[in-house]
Short mmCIF file of C-alpha atoms in Angstrom, two decimals:
data_model
loop_
_atom_site.label_atom_id
_atom_site.label_comp_id
_atom_site.label_asym_id
_atom_site.label_seq_id
_atom_site.Cartn_x
_atom_site.Cartn_y
_atom_site.Cartn_z
CA UNK A 1 -0.27 0.13 0.06
CA UNK A 2 2.97 2.59 0.72
CA UNK A 3 4.31 1.64 -2.42
CA UNK A 4 1.26 2.92 -4.51
CA UNK A 5 0.97 5.70 -2.42
CA UNK A 6 4.79 6.68 -3.21
CA UNK A 7 4.56 6.01 -7.06
CA UNK A 8 1.19 7.89 -6.96
CA UNK A 9 2.80 10.84 -4.75
CA UNK A 10 6.06 10.94 -7.48
CA UNK A 11 3.76 10.88 -10.45
CA UNK A 12 1.67 13.81 -9.25
CA UNK A 13 4.75 15.91 -8.33
CA UNK A 14 5.89 15.01 -11.78
CA UNK A 15 2.69 16.30 -13.31
CA UNK A 16 3.01 19.79 -11.48
CA UNK A 17 6.24 20.51 -12.10
CA UNK A 18 5.92 19.99 -15.99
CA UNK A 19 5.00 23.22 -17.94
CA UNK A 20 2.04 23.08 -20.36
CA UNK A 21 3.17 22.42 -24.14
CA UNK A 22 1.68 26.06 -25.39
CA UNK A 23 3.46 27.99 -22.26
CA UNK A 24 6.99 27.80 -24.17
CA UNK A 25 5.33 28.84 -27.61
CA UNK A 26 3.50 32.06 -25.71
CA UNK A 27 6.53 33.21 -23.76
CA UNK A 28 8.74 33.38 -26.94
CA UNK A 29 6.66 34.98 -29.39
CA UNK A 30 8.37 37.29 -31.77
CA UNK A 31 7.67 40.88 -30.64
CA UNK A 32 8.18 44.34 -32.73
CA UNK A 33 11.54 46.17 -32.08
CA UNK A 34 12.62 43.11 -29.83
CA UNK A 35 15.52 40.66 -30.52
CA UNK A 36 13.88 37.17 -29.66
CA UNK A 37 15.88 34.23 -29.46
CA UNK A 38 14.18 31.17 -29.95
CA UNK A 39 14.33 27.62 -28.30
CA UNK A 40 13.93 25.93 -31.62
CA UNK A 41 17.34 27.38 -33.36
CA UNK A 42 20.00 25.57 -32.77
CA UNK A 43 22.66 26.20 -29.80
CA UNK A 44 25.21 28.76 -31.95
CA UNK A 45 22.56 30.85 -33.54
CA UNK A 46 21.19 31.13 -30.18
CA UNK A 47 24.63 32.75 -28.76
CA UNK A 48 24.66 34.80 -32.14
CA UNK A 49 21.73 36.43 -31.39
CA UNK A 50 21.73 37.27 -27.69
CA UNK A 51 25.64 39.18 -28.27
CA UNK A 52 23.46 41.17 -31.18
CA UNK A 53 20.99 41.88 -28.54
CA UNK A 54 23.65 43.08 -26.28
CA UNK A 55 25.71 45.18 -28.74
CA UNK A 56 22.29 46.63 -29.83
CA UNK A 57 21.86 47.39 -26.33
CA UNK A 58 25.41 48.85 -25.59
CA UNK A 59 25.22 51.02 -28.62
CA UNK A 60 22.32 52.48 -27.25
CA UNK A 61 23.34 53.64 -23.91
CA UNK A 62 26.31 55.17 -25.17
CA UNK A 63 24.24 57.18 -27.95
CA UNK A 64 21.61 58.58 -25.40
CA UNK A 65 25.03 59.43 -23.03
CA UNK A 66 26.14 61.43 -25.68
CA UNK A 67 22.63 62.89 -26.57
CA UNK A 68 22.34 63.93 -22.96
CA UNK A 69 25.87 65.18 -22.13
CA UNK A 70 25.14 67.78 -25.57
CA UNK A 71 28.15 65.81 -27.37
CA UNK A 72 28.46 65.54 -30.86
CA UNK A 73 29.39 61.85 -32.79
CA UNK A 74 32.81 62.82 -31.99
CA UNK A 75 32.75 63.74 -28.32
CA UNK A 76 33.59 66.94 -28.71
CA UNK A 77 30.96 69.44 -27.09
CA UNK A 78 29.73 72.47 -29.13
CA UNK A 79 31.61 75.42 -28.77
CA UNK A 80 29.91 78.47 -27.03
CA UNK A 81 30.12 82.31 -26.91
CA UNK A 82 31.27 83.86 -24.37
CA UNK A 83 27.93 84.95 -22.83
CA UNK A 84 27.02 81.06 -23.00
CA UNK A 85 29.22 80.09 -21.16
CA UNK A 86 28.66 82.66 -18.37
CA UNK A 87 25.15 81.80 -18.48
CA UNK A 88 25.93 78.12 -17.27
CA UNK A 89 26.29 76.65 -14.09
CA UNK A 90 29.26 74.57 -12.58
CA UNK A 91 26.82 71.58 -12.93
CA UNK A 92 26.06 72.28 -16.36
CA UNK A 93 29.55 72.77 -17.43
CA UNK A 94 31.21 69.71 -15.32
CA UNK A 95 32.52 66.61 -17.30
CA UNK A 96 31.21 68.17 -20.56
CA UNK A 97 34.79 69.52 -21.84
CA UNK A 98 33.80 73.16 -22.29
CA UNK A 99 35.70 74.23 -19.80
CA UNK A 100 38.67 73.18 -21.75
CA UNK A 101 37.38 75.52 -25.04
CA UNK A 102 38.16 79.12 -25.61
CA UNK A 103 34.93 80.71 -26.64
CA UNK A 104 33.71 81.43 -30.23
CA UNK A 105 32.08 84.58 -31.65
CA UNK A 106 28.69 84.68 -33.37
CA UNK A 107 28.44 87.32 -36.22
CA UNK A 108 31.09 89.53 -36.58
CA UNK A 109 33.77 90.23 -39.16
CA UNK A 110 36.16 88.25 -41.09
CA UNK A 111 38.97 90.62 -40.42
CA UNK A 112 40.53 92.68 -37.95
CA UNK A 113 38.03 95.77 -37.55
CA UNK A 114 39.15 97.25 -33.83
CA UNK A 115 39.76 100.81 -34.07
CA UNK A 116 43.23 102.26 -33.07
CA UNK A 117 43.32 102.89 -30.07
CA UNK A 118 44.61 101.91 -26.06
CA UNK A 119 42.85 98.55 -24.61
CA UNK A 120 43.26 96.18 -21.99
CA UNK A 121 42.84 92.32 -23.00
CA UNK A 122 40.99 90.24 -21.03
CA UNK A 123 39.69 86.61 -20.80
CA UNK A 124 42.73 85.80 -23.25
CA UNK A 125 42.50 82.46 -24.07
CA UNK A 126 44.67 79.60 -25.68
CA UNK A 127 43.30 76.43 -26.59
CA UNK A 128 45.77 73.94 -28.50
CA UNK A 129 44.60 72.00 -30.70
CA UNK A 130 47.87 69.88 -32.04
CA UNK A 131 51.56 68.91 -30.40
CA UNK A 132 54.04 68.03 -32.69
CA UNK A 133 57.94 67.14 -31.27
CA UNK A 134 60.76 67.56 -33.47
CA UNK A 135 62.51 64.09 -32.99
CA UNK A 136 64.12 61.37 -35.08
CA UNK A 137 61.73 59.59 -36.95
CA UNK A 138 61.13 55.58 -35.94
CA UNK A 139 63.24 54.52 -39.20
CA UNK A 140 66.48 54.23 -39.24
CA UNK A 141 68.66 56.76 -40.81
CA UNK A 142 65.55 59.43 -40.78
CA UNK A 143 66.22 63.36 -40.64
CA UNK A 144 64.83 64.88 -37.31
CA UNK A 145 61.36 66.38 -37.79
CA UNK A 146 57.87 67.75 -36.13
CA UNK A 147 56.48 64.36 -35.10
CA UNK A 148 52.74 63.71 -34.16
CA UNK A 149 52.12 62.92 -30.80
CA UNK A 150 49.82 61.45 -28.25
CA UNK A 151 48.58 63.27 -25.48
CA UNK A 152 49.16 61.66 -22.33
CA UNK A 153 47.67 64.07 -19.79
CA UNK A 154 43.99 64.66 -19.18
CA UNK A 155 42.31 67.95 -21.29
CA UNK A 156 43.76 70.39 -18.87
CA UNK A 157 46.03 72.18 -21.36
CA UNK A 158 43.86 75.37 -21.88
CA UNK A 159 45.40 78.54 -20.90
CA UNK A 160 42.90 81.06 -20.11
CA UNK A 161 42.05 84.21 -17.79
CA UNK A 162 45.19 85.87 -19.38
CA UNK A 163 44.88 89.84 -19.30
CA UNK A 164 47.86 92.86 -20.16
CA UNK A 165 47.67 95.77 -22.50
CA UNK A 166 46.52 95.65 -26.22
CA UNK A 167 47.32 98.83 -28.17
CA UNK A 168 45.90 99.05 -31.81
CA UNK A 169 48.45 101.64 -33.65
CA UNK A 170 47.41 104.21 -36.59
CA UNK A 171 49.41 102.47 -38.96
CA UNK A 172 47.27 98.86 -38.35
CA UNK A 173 50.29 96.89 -36.26
CA UNK A 174 48.85 96.04 -32.68
CA UNK A 175 51.34 95.34 -29.72
CA UNK A 176 50.12 92.75 -26.56
CA UNK A 177 51.97 92.54 -23.35
CA UNK A 178 51.39 89.70 -21.13
CA UNK A 179 50.67 90.48 -17.28
CA UNK A 180 48.56 88.04 -15.39
CA UNK A 181 46.06 84.62 -15.52
CA UNK A 182 46.37 81.11 -15.69
CA UNK A 183 49.54 81.65 -18.35
CA UNK A 184 51.13 77.95 -17.75
CA UNK A 185 50.04 73.86 -17.87
CA UNK A 186 51.84 71.19 -17.81
CA UNK A 187 51.44 68.46 -20.16
CA UNK A 188 53.25 65.26 -21.50
CA UNK A 189 52.72 63.92 -25.02
CA UNK A 190 54.08 60.64 -26.36
CA UNK A 191 56.14 59.84 -29.57
CA UNK A 192 55.23 57.45 -32.03
CA UNK A 193 58.39 55.22 -30.82
CA UNK A 194 57.25 55.76 -27.09
CA UNK A 195 59.19 58.22 -25.51
CA UNK A 196 57.21 60.31 -23.14
CA UNK A 197 58.55 64.42 -23.39
CA UNK A 198 56.87 66.56 -20.60
CA UNK A 199 56.86 70.14 -21.29
CA UNK A 200 55.25 73.48 -19.64
CA UNK A 201 52.99 75.02 -22.28
CA UNK A 202 52.91 78.89 -21.42
CA UNK A 203 53.37 82.50 -22.53
CA UNK A 204 54.61 83.87 -19.49
CA UNK A 205 56.22 87.49 -19.99
CA UNK A 206 55.10 87.42 -23.70
CA UNK A 207 55.48 90.68 -25.96
CA UNK A 208 54.03 90.32 -29.25
CA UNK A 209 53.93 92.78 -32.03
CA UNK A 210 53.48 93.21 -35.74
CA UNK A 211 50.24 93.26 -38.10
CA UNK A 212 46.76 91.55 -37.14
CA UNK A 213 47.24 89.03 -39.59
CA UNK A 214 50.65 87.87 -37.87
CA UNK A 215 52.25 89.36 -34.89
CA UNK A 216 53.98 87.52 -32.46
CA UNK A 217 57.17 87.53 -30.02
CA UNK A 218 59.39 85.55 -27.71
CA UNK A 219 57.89 84.42 -24.05
CA UNK A 220 59.69 83.15 -21.00
CA UNK A 221 59.66 79.28 -20.39
CA UNK A 222 60.09 78.59 -16.91
CA UNK A 223 61.73 75.33 -15.33
CA UNK A 224 59.44 72.62 -15.67
CA UNK A 225 60.43 71.78 -12.23
CA UNK A 226 61.58 73.91 -9.19
CA UNK A 227 64.57 73.98 -7.44
CA UNK A 228 63.53 72.21 -4.31
CA UNK A 229 62.61 68.95 -6.06
CA UNK A 230 64.39 65.88 -5.64
CA UNK A 231 65.59 63.42 -7.69
CA UNK A 232 65.05 59.68 -6.93
CA UNK A 233 68.40 59.98 -5.65
CA UNK A 234 67.94 62.76 -2.99
CA UNK A 235 69.35 65.42 -5.43
CA UNK A 236 67.63 69.11 -5.76
CA UNK A 237 68.63 72.41 -6.83
CA UNK A 238 68.50 74.11 -3.41
CA UNK A 239 67.94 71.49 -1.13
CA UNK A 240 68.77 67.32 -0.82
CA UNK A 241 72.15 65.92 -1.64
CA UNK A 242 75.43 67.16 -3.85
CA UNK A 243 75.47 64.03 -5.26
CA UNK A 244 74.33 60.02 -5.03
CA UNK A 245 75.07 59.00 -1.65
CA UNK A 246 76.48 55.56 -3.00
CA UNK A 247 78.83 57.61 -5.56
CA UNK A 248 80.78 60.30 -3.17
CA UNK A 249 84.23 59.63 -4.63
CA UNK A 250 82.76 60.19 -8.27
CA UNK A 251 80.81 63.90 -7.43
CA UNK A 252 82.94 65.56 -9.13
CA UNK A 253 82.95 63.35 -12.32
CA UNK A 254 82.44 65.61 -15.58
CA UNK A 255 79.71 62.75 -16.69
CA UNK A 256 77.51 62.87 -13.57
CA UNK A 257 78.19 67.03 -13.42
CA UNK A 258 74.60 67.60 -14.91
CA UNK A 259 72.66 65.04 -12.43
CA UNK A 260 74.78 66.55 -9.53
CA UNK A 261 74.28 70.17 -10.34
CA UNK A 262 70.78 70.92 -11.02
CA UNK A 263 69.85 73.75 -13.57
CA UNK A 264 66.79 75.35 -13.12
CA UNK A 265 66.87 78.52 -15.29
CA UNK A 266 63.95 79.63 -17.69
CA UNK A 267 64.44 78.88 -21.53
CA UNK A 268 62.75 80.85 -24.54
CA UNK A 269 60.04 80.37 -26.93
CA UNK A 270 58.66 82.08 -29.51
CA UNK A 271 54.73 82.49 -31.07
CA UNK A 272 52.82 83.78 -33.40
CA UNK A 273 48.95 84.97 -33.57
CA UNK A 274 46.63 85.90 -36.50
CA UNK A 275 43.19 87.26 -36.31
CA UNK A 276 40.51 85.50 -38.36
CA UNK A 277 37.55 87.33 -37.04
CA UNK A 278 36.81 90.13 -34.87
CA UNK A 279 33.50 91.87 -33.06
CA UNK A 280 34.24 95.56 -32.76
CA UNK A 281 30.83 96.52 -30.58
CA UNK A 282 31.90 93.88 -28.30
CA UNK A 283 35.54 94.09 -28.34
CA UNK A 284 36.33 90.48 -29.34
CA UNK A 285 38.78 88.44 -31.37
CA UNK A 286 39.74 85.07 -32.04
CA UNK A 287 42.34 83.70 -34.30
CA UNK A 288 44.84 80.78 -34.81
CA UNK A 289 48.52 80.47 -33.06
CA UNK A 290 51.65 78.91 -33.43
CA UNK A 291 54.22 78.68 -30.94
CA UNK A 292 57.36 76.89 -30.14
CA UNK A 293 59.24 76.03 -27.51
CA UNK A 294 61.63 73.79 -25.64
CA UNK A 295 60.39 70.56 -23.48
CA UNK A 296 61.56 69.51 -20.05
CA UNK A 297 65.68 69.47 -19.29
CA UNK A 298 65.11 67.24 -16.14
CA UNK A 299 66.48 70.16 -14.29
CA UNK A 300 69.22 70.59 -16.83
CA UNK A 301 70.15 66.52 -17.45
CA UNK A 302 68.74 66.37 -20.65
CA UNK A 303 68.74 67.93 -23.91
CA UNK A 304 65.18 70.19 -24.63
CA UNK A 305 63.61 69.09 -27.47
CA UNK A 306 61.15 71.52 -30.15
CA UNK A 307 57.85 71.28 -29.19
CA UNK A 308 55.18 73.02 -31.70
CA UNK A 309 51.94 74.05 -30.55
CA UNK A 310 49.14 75.03 -32.97
CA UNK A 311 45.76 76.16 -31.72
CA UNK A 312 43.11 79.02 -31.66
CA UNK A 313 43.06 81.88 -29.08
CA UNK A 314 40.33 84.42 -28.44
CA UNK A 315 40.51 87.63 -26.26
CA UNK A 316 38.30 90.49 -25.10
CA UNK A 317 39.60 94.16 -25.57
CA UNK A 318 38.13 96.53 -23.12
CA UNK A 319 39.03 100.29 -22.97
#
């Protein structure tokens, strides 16, 4: 009797657990705009369909993120005017890339149309668009030339809030003297061969003059590191050891002289500006620039490389 009861219970349990034949077909009915995986397909087709569905979902999420952030297809935010930037809150600008861009001008003239007189340039901004370094080519016996690089630092290389006297002479020439502002930024780029080149992008103490379509001058390039910086062996310019502790007897060797005696002397760079657009009623100017300056010398231990920086600039003139 017990055996019969046990068999009956097992049969009843199996019947309850067995899903009805029509439930499978209802669960996997094709629905519009959905990717369905049919149980009747073989395992390989099932896997491929699920992978495609995952890719589509991921692309949709990435697209929606770009739309929400206001970025273009390339991930570059729309360039805003000075007034539009000032109307944004911190949270509206944060994470969009706008803070690393110089303003643009709406309307205006495709030439320099500022009347002669003495002005004061404010909100002077320089935004690099390319960094090239003069170095030996990757191929053997290649002559040194400016090579494209890969940016290794974050998007914090734009100089902004620079100001100084700006004079427009009666003969059409201009003169700008850099006085203050965020006028330097530490940048590191990588050459095609893998070598990394740090430098201090700057226009400190710039005195630029010439015609609006091409004016420029020299500027000061401070040492990438200060005199109190200590190298891995504890040597510095104004502090630290005089020489490597493990090599006291070779402290005066000529080959170690540059490593032991740190040099924080400044170098000189050169920049050229060109005005491409102006708006006389607001005193705004935009244009392009090209700067050539030396790279870091590791406090005098290395020979500097020439770094060419090209980009766009913006300034707002006030009387």
